[in-house]
Structure formats: C-alpha cells, structure tokens
PDB file of C-alpha atoms in Angstrom:
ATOM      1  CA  UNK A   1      67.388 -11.946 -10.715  1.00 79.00           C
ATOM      2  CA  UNK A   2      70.847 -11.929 -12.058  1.00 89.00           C
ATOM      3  CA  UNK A   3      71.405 -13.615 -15.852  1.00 94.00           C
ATOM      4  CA  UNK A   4      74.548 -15.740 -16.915  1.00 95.00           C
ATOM      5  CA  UNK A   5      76.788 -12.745 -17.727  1.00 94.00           C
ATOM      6  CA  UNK A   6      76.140 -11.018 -14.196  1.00 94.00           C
ATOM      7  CA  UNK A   7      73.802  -8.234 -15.073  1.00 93.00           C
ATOM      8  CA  UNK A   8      70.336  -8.766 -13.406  1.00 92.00           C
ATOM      9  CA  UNK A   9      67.045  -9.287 -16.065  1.00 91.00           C
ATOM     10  CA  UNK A  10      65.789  -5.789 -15.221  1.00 91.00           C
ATOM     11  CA  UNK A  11      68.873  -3.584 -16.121  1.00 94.00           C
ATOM     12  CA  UNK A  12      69.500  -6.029 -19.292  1.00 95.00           C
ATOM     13  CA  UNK A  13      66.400  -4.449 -20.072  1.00 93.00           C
ATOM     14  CA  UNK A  14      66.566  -1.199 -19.445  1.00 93.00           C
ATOM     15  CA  UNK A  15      70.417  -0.261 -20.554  1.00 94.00           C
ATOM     16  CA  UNK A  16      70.410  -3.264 -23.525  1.00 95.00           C
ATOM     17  CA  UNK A  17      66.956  -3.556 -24.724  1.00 95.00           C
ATOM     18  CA  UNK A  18      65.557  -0.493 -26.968  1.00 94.00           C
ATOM     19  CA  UNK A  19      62.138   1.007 -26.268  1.00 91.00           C
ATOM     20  CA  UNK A  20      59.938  -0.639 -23.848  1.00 89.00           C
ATOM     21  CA  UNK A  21      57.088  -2.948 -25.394  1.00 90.00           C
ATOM     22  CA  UNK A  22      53.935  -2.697 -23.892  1.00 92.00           C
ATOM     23  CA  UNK A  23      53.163  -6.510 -23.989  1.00 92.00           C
ATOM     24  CA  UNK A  24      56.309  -6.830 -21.302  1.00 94.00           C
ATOM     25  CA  UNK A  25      54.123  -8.228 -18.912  1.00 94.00           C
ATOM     26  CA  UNK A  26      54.108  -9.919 -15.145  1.00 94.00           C
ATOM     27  CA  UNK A  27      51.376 -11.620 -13.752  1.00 95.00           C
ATOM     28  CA  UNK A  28      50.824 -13.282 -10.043  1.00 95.00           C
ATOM     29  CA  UNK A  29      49.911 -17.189 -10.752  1.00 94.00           C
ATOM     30  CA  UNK A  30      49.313 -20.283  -8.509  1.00 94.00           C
ATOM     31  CA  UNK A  31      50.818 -23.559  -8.885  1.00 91.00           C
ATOM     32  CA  UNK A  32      48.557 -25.889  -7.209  1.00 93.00           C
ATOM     33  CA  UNK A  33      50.381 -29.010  -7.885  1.00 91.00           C
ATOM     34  CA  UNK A  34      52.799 -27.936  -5.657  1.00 89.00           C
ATOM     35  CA  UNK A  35      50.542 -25.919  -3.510  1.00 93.00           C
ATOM     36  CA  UNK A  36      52.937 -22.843  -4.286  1.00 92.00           C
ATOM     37  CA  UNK A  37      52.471 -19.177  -5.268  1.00 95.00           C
ATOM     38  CA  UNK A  38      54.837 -17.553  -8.361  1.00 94.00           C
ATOM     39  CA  UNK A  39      55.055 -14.900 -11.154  1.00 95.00           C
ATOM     40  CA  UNK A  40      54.792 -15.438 -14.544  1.00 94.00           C
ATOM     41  CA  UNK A  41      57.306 -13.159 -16.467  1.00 94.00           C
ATOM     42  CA  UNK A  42      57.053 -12.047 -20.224  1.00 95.00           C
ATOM     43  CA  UNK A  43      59.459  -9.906 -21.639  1.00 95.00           C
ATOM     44  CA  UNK A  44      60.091  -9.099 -25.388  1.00 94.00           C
ATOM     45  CA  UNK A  45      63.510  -7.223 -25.773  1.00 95.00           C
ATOM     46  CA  UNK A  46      64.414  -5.157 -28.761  1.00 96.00           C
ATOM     47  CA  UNK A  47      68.169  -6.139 -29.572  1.00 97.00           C
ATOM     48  CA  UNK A  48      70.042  -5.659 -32.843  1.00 97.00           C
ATOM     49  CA  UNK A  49      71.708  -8.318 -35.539  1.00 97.00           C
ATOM     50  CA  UNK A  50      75.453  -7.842 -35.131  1.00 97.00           C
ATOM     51  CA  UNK A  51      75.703  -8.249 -38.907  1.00 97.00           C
ATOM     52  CA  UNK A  52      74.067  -5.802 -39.769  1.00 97.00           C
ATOM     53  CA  UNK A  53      72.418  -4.180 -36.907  1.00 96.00           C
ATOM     54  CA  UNK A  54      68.656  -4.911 -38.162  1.00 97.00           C
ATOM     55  CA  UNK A  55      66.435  -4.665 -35.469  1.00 96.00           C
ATOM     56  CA  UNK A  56      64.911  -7.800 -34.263  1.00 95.00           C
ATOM     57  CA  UNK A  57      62.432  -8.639 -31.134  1.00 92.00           C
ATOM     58  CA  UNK A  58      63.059 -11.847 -29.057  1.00 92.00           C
ATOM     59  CA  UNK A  59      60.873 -13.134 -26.429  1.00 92.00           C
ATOM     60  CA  UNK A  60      61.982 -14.438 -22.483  1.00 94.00           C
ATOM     61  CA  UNK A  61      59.311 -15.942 -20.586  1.00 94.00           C
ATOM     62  CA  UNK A  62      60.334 -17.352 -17.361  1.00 94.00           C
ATOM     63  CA  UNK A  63      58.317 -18.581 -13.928  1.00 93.00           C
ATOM     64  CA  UNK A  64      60.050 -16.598 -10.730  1.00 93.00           C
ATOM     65  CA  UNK A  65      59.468 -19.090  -7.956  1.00 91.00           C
ATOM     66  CA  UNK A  66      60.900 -17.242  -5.070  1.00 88.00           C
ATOM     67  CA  UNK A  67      64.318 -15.693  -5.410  1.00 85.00           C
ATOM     68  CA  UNK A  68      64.625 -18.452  -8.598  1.00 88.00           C
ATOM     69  CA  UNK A  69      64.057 -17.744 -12.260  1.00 89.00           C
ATOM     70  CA  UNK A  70      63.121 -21.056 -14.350  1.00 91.00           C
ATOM     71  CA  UNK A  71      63.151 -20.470 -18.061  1.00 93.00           C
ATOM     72  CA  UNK A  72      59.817 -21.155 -20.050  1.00 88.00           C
ATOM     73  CA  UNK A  73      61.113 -21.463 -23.486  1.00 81.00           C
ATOM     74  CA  UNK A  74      63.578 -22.936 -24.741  1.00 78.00           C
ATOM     75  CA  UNK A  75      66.739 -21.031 -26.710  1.00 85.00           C
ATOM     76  CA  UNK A  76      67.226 -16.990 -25.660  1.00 91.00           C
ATOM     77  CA  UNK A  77      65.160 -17.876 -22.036  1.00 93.00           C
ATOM     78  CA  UNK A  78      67.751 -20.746 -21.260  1.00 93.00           C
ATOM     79  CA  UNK A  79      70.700 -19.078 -22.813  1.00 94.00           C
ATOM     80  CA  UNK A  80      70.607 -15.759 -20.780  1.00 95.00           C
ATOM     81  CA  UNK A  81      70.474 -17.726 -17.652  1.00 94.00           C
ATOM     82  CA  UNK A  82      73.246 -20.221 -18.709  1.00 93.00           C
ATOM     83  CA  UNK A  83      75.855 -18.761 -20.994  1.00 94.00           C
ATOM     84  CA  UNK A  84      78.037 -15.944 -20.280  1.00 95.00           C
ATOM     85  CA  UNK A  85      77.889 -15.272 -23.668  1.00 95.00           C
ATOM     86  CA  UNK A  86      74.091 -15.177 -24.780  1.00 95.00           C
ATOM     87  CA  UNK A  87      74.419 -11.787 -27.068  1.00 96.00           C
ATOM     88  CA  UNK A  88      77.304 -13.467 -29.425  1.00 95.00           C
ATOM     89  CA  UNK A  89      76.062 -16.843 -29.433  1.00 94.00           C
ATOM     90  CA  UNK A  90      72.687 -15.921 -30.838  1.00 95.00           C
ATOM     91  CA  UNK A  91      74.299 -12.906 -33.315  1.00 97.00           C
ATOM     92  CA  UNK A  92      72.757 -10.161 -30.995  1.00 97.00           C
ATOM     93  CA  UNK A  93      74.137  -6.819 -29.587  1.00 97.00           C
ATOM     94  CA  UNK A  94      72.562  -4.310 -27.621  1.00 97.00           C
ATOM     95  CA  UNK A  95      69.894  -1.910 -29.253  1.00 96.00           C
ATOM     96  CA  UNK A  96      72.680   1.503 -28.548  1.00 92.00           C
ATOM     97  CA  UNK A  97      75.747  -0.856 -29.379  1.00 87.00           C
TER      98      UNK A  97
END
C-alpha cells in the first residue's frame, strides 16, 4: 500500500515510526452492505515535533478493500495518502531524524 510521498505504509513504519506499539492492530471484517470482505487497519506511529523534537503518537486507521487503502479518520489518515508532504504539513519528522 504505497502513501502520497511513495514509501509504502509498512516501511513508513518501520524506518520512520519509533518503537512498535502493541495496540498496532489488523483485523479481518465483513462489509455486508456491499456483500464484501476487508481489513480493518490501526496503526499508532511514534513521530517527533520538528520544533522541538518532543515525541508525540498519532493514530492512522484505514479500511484495505483489496489492493485499496480508504482512510478512516480524517487529518494524518487522509494526509499520508494525499499529500506528498504529510511530515511538514503537520510539524512532524521521523522518530531517528
């Protein structure tokens, strides 16, 4: 699943995000309005302030309906799939930056 700035979601996590969180989290769901199958993702990456590099947790939660992620909250879950740009235009670097 490849976000706005060309990385895909699971090395954003693992070479941007700091330690893992256990509450990172997929689960298998059903959608029977429209009789189709699809994972529910929840992922809460630890990024730093570029101010003043303070630690901060954010949260993406996103459906995967085939090869297709739709974001499930609005802000940092839109912007990561949208703009290019999603670290600067929410203050954020990576956690090793």
């Amino acid at each position: 699943m490849k976000l706005a700035n060309g990385q895909n979601l699971y090395d954003f996590l693992i070479q941007c995000s700091g330690p893992w969180d256990i509450n990172n989290r997929a689960e298998f769901d059903f959608d029977s309005k429209q009789n189709q199958s699809y994972f529910y993702l929840q992922y809460f990456p630890k990024l730093r302030k570029t101010v003043d590099s303070q630690p901060i947790e954010l949260n993406l939660v996103f459906d995967r309906r085939g090869e297709t992620l739709v974001p499930n909250s609005m802000a940092f879950s839109t912007h990561v799939l949208n703009s290019k740009d999603f670290l600067n235009k929410h203050g954020l670097k990576c956690w090793n930056d």
